XYZ file of C-alpha atoms in Angstrom:
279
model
C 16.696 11.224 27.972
C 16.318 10.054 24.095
C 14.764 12.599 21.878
C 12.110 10.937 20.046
C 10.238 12.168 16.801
C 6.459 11.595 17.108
C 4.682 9.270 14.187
C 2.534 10.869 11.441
C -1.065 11.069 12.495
C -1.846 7.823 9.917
C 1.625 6.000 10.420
C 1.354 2.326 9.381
C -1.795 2.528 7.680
C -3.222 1.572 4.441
C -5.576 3.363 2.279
C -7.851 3.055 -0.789
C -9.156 6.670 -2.404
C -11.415 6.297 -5.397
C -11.258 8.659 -8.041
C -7.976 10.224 -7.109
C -7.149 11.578 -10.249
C -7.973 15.264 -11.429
C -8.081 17.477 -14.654
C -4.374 18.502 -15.162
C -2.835 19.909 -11.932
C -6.149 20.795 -10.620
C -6.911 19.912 -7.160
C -10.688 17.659 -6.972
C -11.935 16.293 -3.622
C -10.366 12.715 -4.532
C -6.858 14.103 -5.158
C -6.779 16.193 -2.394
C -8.022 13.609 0.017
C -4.783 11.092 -1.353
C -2.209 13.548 -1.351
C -3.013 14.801 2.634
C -3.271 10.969 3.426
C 0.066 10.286 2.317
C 1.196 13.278 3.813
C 0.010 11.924 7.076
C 1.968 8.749 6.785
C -0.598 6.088 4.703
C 0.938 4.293 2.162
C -2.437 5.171 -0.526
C -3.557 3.074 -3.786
C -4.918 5.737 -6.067
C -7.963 4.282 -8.227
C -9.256 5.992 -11.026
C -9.994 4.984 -14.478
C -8.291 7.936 -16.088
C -4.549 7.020 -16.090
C -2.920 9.939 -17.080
C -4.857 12.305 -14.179
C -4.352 9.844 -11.293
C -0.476 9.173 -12.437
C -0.368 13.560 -11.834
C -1.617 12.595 -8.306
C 1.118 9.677 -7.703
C 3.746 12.630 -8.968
C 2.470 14.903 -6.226
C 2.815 12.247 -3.349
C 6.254 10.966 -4.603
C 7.448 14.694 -4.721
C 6.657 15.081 -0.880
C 8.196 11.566 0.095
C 4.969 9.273 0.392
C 3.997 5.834 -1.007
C 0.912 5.069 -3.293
C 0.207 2.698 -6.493
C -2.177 3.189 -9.031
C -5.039 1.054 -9.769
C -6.891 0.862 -12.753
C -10.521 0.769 -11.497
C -13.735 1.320 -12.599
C -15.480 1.043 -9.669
C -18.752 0.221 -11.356
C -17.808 -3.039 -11.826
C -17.620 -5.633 -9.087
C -14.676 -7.840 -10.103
C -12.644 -4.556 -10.779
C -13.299 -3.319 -7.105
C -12.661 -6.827 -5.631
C -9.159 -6.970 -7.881
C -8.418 -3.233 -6.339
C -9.060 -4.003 -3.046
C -6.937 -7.428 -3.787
C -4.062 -5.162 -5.477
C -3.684 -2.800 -2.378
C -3.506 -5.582 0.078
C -1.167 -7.728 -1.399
C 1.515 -4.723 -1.825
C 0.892 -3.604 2.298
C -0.738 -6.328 3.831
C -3.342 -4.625 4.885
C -6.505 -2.253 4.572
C -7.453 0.579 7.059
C -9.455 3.224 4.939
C -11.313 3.425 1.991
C -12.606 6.458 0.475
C -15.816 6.413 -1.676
C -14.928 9.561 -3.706
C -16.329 8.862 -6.994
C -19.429 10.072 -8.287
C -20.957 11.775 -11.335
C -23.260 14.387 -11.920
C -25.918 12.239 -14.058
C -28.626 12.993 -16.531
C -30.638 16.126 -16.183
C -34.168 16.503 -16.087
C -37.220 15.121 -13.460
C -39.048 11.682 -13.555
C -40.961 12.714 -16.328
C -38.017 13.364 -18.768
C -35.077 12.208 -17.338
C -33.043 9.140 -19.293
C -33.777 6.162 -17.567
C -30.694 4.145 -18.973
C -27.981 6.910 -17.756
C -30.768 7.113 -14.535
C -29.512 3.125 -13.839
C -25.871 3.943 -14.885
C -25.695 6.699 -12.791
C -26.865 5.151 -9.730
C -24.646 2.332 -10.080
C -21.440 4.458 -10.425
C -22.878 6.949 -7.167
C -24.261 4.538 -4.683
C -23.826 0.994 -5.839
C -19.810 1.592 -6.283
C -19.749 2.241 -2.473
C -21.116 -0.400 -1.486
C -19.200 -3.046 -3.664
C -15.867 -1.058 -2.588
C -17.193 -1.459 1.543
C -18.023 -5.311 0.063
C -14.512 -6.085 -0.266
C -12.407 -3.544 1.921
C -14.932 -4.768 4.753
C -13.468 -8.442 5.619
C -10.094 -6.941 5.383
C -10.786 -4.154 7.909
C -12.435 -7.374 10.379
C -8.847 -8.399 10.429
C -7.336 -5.782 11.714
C -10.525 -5.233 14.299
C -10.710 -1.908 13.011
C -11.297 0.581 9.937
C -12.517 3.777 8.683
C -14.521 4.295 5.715
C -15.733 7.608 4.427
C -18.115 8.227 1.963
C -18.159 11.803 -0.133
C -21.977 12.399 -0.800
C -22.916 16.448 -1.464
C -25.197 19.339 0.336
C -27.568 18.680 -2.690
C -28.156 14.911 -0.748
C -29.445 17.561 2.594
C -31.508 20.021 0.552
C -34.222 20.360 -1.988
C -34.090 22.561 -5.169
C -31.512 20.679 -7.490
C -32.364 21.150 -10.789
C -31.707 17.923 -11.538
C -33.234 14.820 -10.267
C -30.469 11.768 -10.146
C -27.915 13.840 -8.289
C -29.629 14.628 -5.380
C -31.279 11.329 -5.002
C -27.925 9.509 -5.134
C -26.254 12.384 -2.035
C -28.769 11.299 -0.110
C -28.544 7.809 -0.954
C -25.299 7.839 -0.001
C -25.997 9.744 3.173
C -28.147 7.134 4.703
C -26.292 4.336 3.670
C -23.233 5.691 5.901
C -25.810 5.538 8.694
C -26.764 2.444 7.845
C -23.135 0.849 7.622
C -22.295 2.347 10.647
C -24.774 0.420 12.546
C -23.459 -2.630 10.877
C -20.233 -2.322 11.795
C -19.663 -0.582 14.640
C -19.354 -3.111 16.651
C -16.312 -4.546 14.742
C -14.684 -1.301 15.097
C -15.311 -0.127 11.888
C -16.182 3.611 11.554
C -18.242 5.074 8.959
C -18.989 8.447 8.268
C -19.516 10.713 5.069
C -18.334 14.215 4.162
C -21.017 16.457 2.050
C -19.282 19.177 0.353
C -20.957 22.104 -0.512
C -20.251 24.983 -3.407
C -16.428 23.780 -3.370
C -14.473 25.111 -6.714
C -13.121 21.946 -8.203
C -11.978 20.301 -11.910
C -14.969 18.654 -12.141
C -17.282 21.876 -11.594
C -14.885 24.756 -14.221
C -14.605 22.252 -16.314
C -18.243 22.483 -17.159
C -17.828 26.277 -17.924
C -19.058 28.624 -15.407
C -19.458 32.482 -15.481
C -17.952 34.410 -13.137
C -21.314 36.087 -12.221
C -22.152 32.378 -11.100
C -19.080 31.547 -9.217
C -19.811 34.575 -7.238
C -23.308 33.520 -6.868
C -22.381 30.361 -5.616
C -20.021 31.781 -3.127
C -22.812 34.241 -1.689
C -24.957 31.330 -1.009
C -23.188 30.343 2.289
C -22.809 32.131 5.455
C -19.317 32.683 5.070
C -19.445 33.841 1.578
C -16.330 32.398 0.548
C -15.031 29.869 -2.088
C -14.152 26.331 -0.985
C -11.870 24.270 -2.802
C -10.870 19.971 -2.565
C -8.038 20.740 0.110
C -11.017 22.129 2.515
C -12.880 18.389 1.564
C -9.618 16.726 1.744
C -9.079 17.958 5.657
C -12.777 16.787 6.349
C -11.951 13.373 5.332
C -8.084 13.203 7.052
C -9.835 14.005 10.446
C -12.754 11.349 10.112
C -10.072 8.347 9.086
C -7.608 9.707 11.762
C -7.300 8.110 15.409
C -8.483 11.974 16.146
C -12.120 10.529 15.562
C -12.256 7.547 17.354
C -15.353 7.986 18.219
C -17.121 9.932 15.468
C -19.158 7.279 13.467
C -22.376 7.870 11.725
C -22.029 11.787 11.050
C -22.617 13.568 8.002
C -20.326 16.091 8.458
C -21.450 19.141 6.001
C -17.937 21.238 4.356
C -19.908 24.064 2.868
C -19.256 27.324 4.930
C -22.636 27.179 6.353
C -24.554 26.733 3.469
C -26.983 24.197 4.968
C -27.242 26.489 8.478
C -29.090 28.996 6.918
C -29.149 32.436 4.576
C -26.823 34.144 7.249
C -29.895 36.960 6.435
C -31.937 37.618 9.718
C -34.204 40.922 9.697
C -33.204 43.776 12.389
C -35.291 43.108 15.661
C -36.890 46.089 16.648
C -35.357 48.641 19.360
C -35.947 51.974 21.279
C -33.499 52.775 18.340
C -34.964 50.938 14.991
C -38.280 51.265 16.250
C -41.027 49.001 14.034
C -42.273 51.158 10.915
C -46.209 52.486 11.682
C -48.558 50.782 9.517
């Protein structure tokens, strides 16, 4: 009897992450995702416009003994997606996953207010981006008879109350779309699915600046009261492109401790031992 060492869960496969770079050595959603895809066994081609944070990623994967490139893309731009997905496939051969990560938070403001030029930009780099990436990783995917394709939208695509109007509007863009693309191409064995993160503590939100009054704030808002980070997002999306999920297509699969379950605040129901105050 031959003792035989099992494959990595994502062994032979290819995969595209957008926006795979991050602030520094900060961990994002899009650098996460990469690293724990190479870790798994895909050879990954890291696209990001910002050089010197997705070269920091392609350190990370090299230091653990996996394969990636880096691709200058800006994925607003339909030539530079088609030369990505081009790029990628000429080095392996072939394309399993893609992963729409990139977005951006947009103008603030409502209808009334709101900038309509960074309104169209924004859109374009949110929702339009995924859909020229699926455009060209698509074909290659009907190749191989199979794919998987996730697509990072937010909580803020599920709920009302964003203070802003573009971001929302794009997450749930973005949500339906995956719905919509996986009735298009399920029956090419393509899977489609998107990940919505919730109040996760990334580059792209400290960054910004933010209190620690409101990163506790933010934390209290789900049901487990706890801080998420791009590794939790980055597990979400390993386990929709894996074989594991073979047949999980469609789902918007919420990472945000129970923030969109409910307040995790239910009043005591009355008992021979609480009885009901007299009024």
């Amino acid at each position: 009897m031959t003792n035989s060492t099992p494959h990595p869960r994502l062994h032979g496969k290819v995969a595209v992450v957008t926006g795979a770079g991050s602030r520094a050595d900060g961990i994002g959603n899009g650098r996460a995702t990469a690293v724990l895809l190479a870790r798994h066994g895909a050879k990954v081609a890291l696209l990001d416009t910002q050089m010197a944070w997705v070269e920091r990623t392609r350190e990370m994967i090299d230091a653990e003994g996996g394969e990636s490139i880096v691709v200058s893309c800006d994925v607003s731009r339909t030539e530079q997606c088609e030369a990505a997905v081009e790029t990628t496939v000429a080095r392996w051969g072939r394309l399993d996953i893609l992963v729409n990560n990139v977005g951006v938070s947009g103008p603030a403001g409502t209808a009334v207010d709101l900038d309509l030029a960074a309104w169209d930009q924004a859109l374009r780099v949110n929702v339009t981006s995924m859909m020229l990436m699926a455009r060209f990783a698509i074909p290659q995917m009907r190749k191989l008879g199979a794919g998987a394709i996730v697509n990072l939208a937010s909580v803020a695509g599920l709920l009302g109350g964003h203070h802003a109007l573009l971001y929302p509007t794009s997450k749930g863009a973005v949500v339906n779309m995956t719905r919509a693309m996986a009735a298009q191409h399920g029956a090419e064995g393509i899977r489609v699915n998107c990940v919505a993160p919730g109040m996760v503590y990334t580059p792209m939100v400290y960054s910004r600046g933010m209190s620690e009054q409101m990163r506790e704030a933010r934390k209290n808002r789900s049901l487990l009261k706890t801080e998420g980070t791009g590794w939790d997002v980055g597990e979400a999306v390993l386990y929709l492109v894996s074989d594991e999920a073979r047949w999980v297509t469609g789902v918007v699969l919420p990472v945000d401790a129970g923030a969109t379950a409910g307040t995790g605040s239910m009043p005591v129901p009355p008992s021979p031992a609480n009885p009901p105050a007299a009024v």
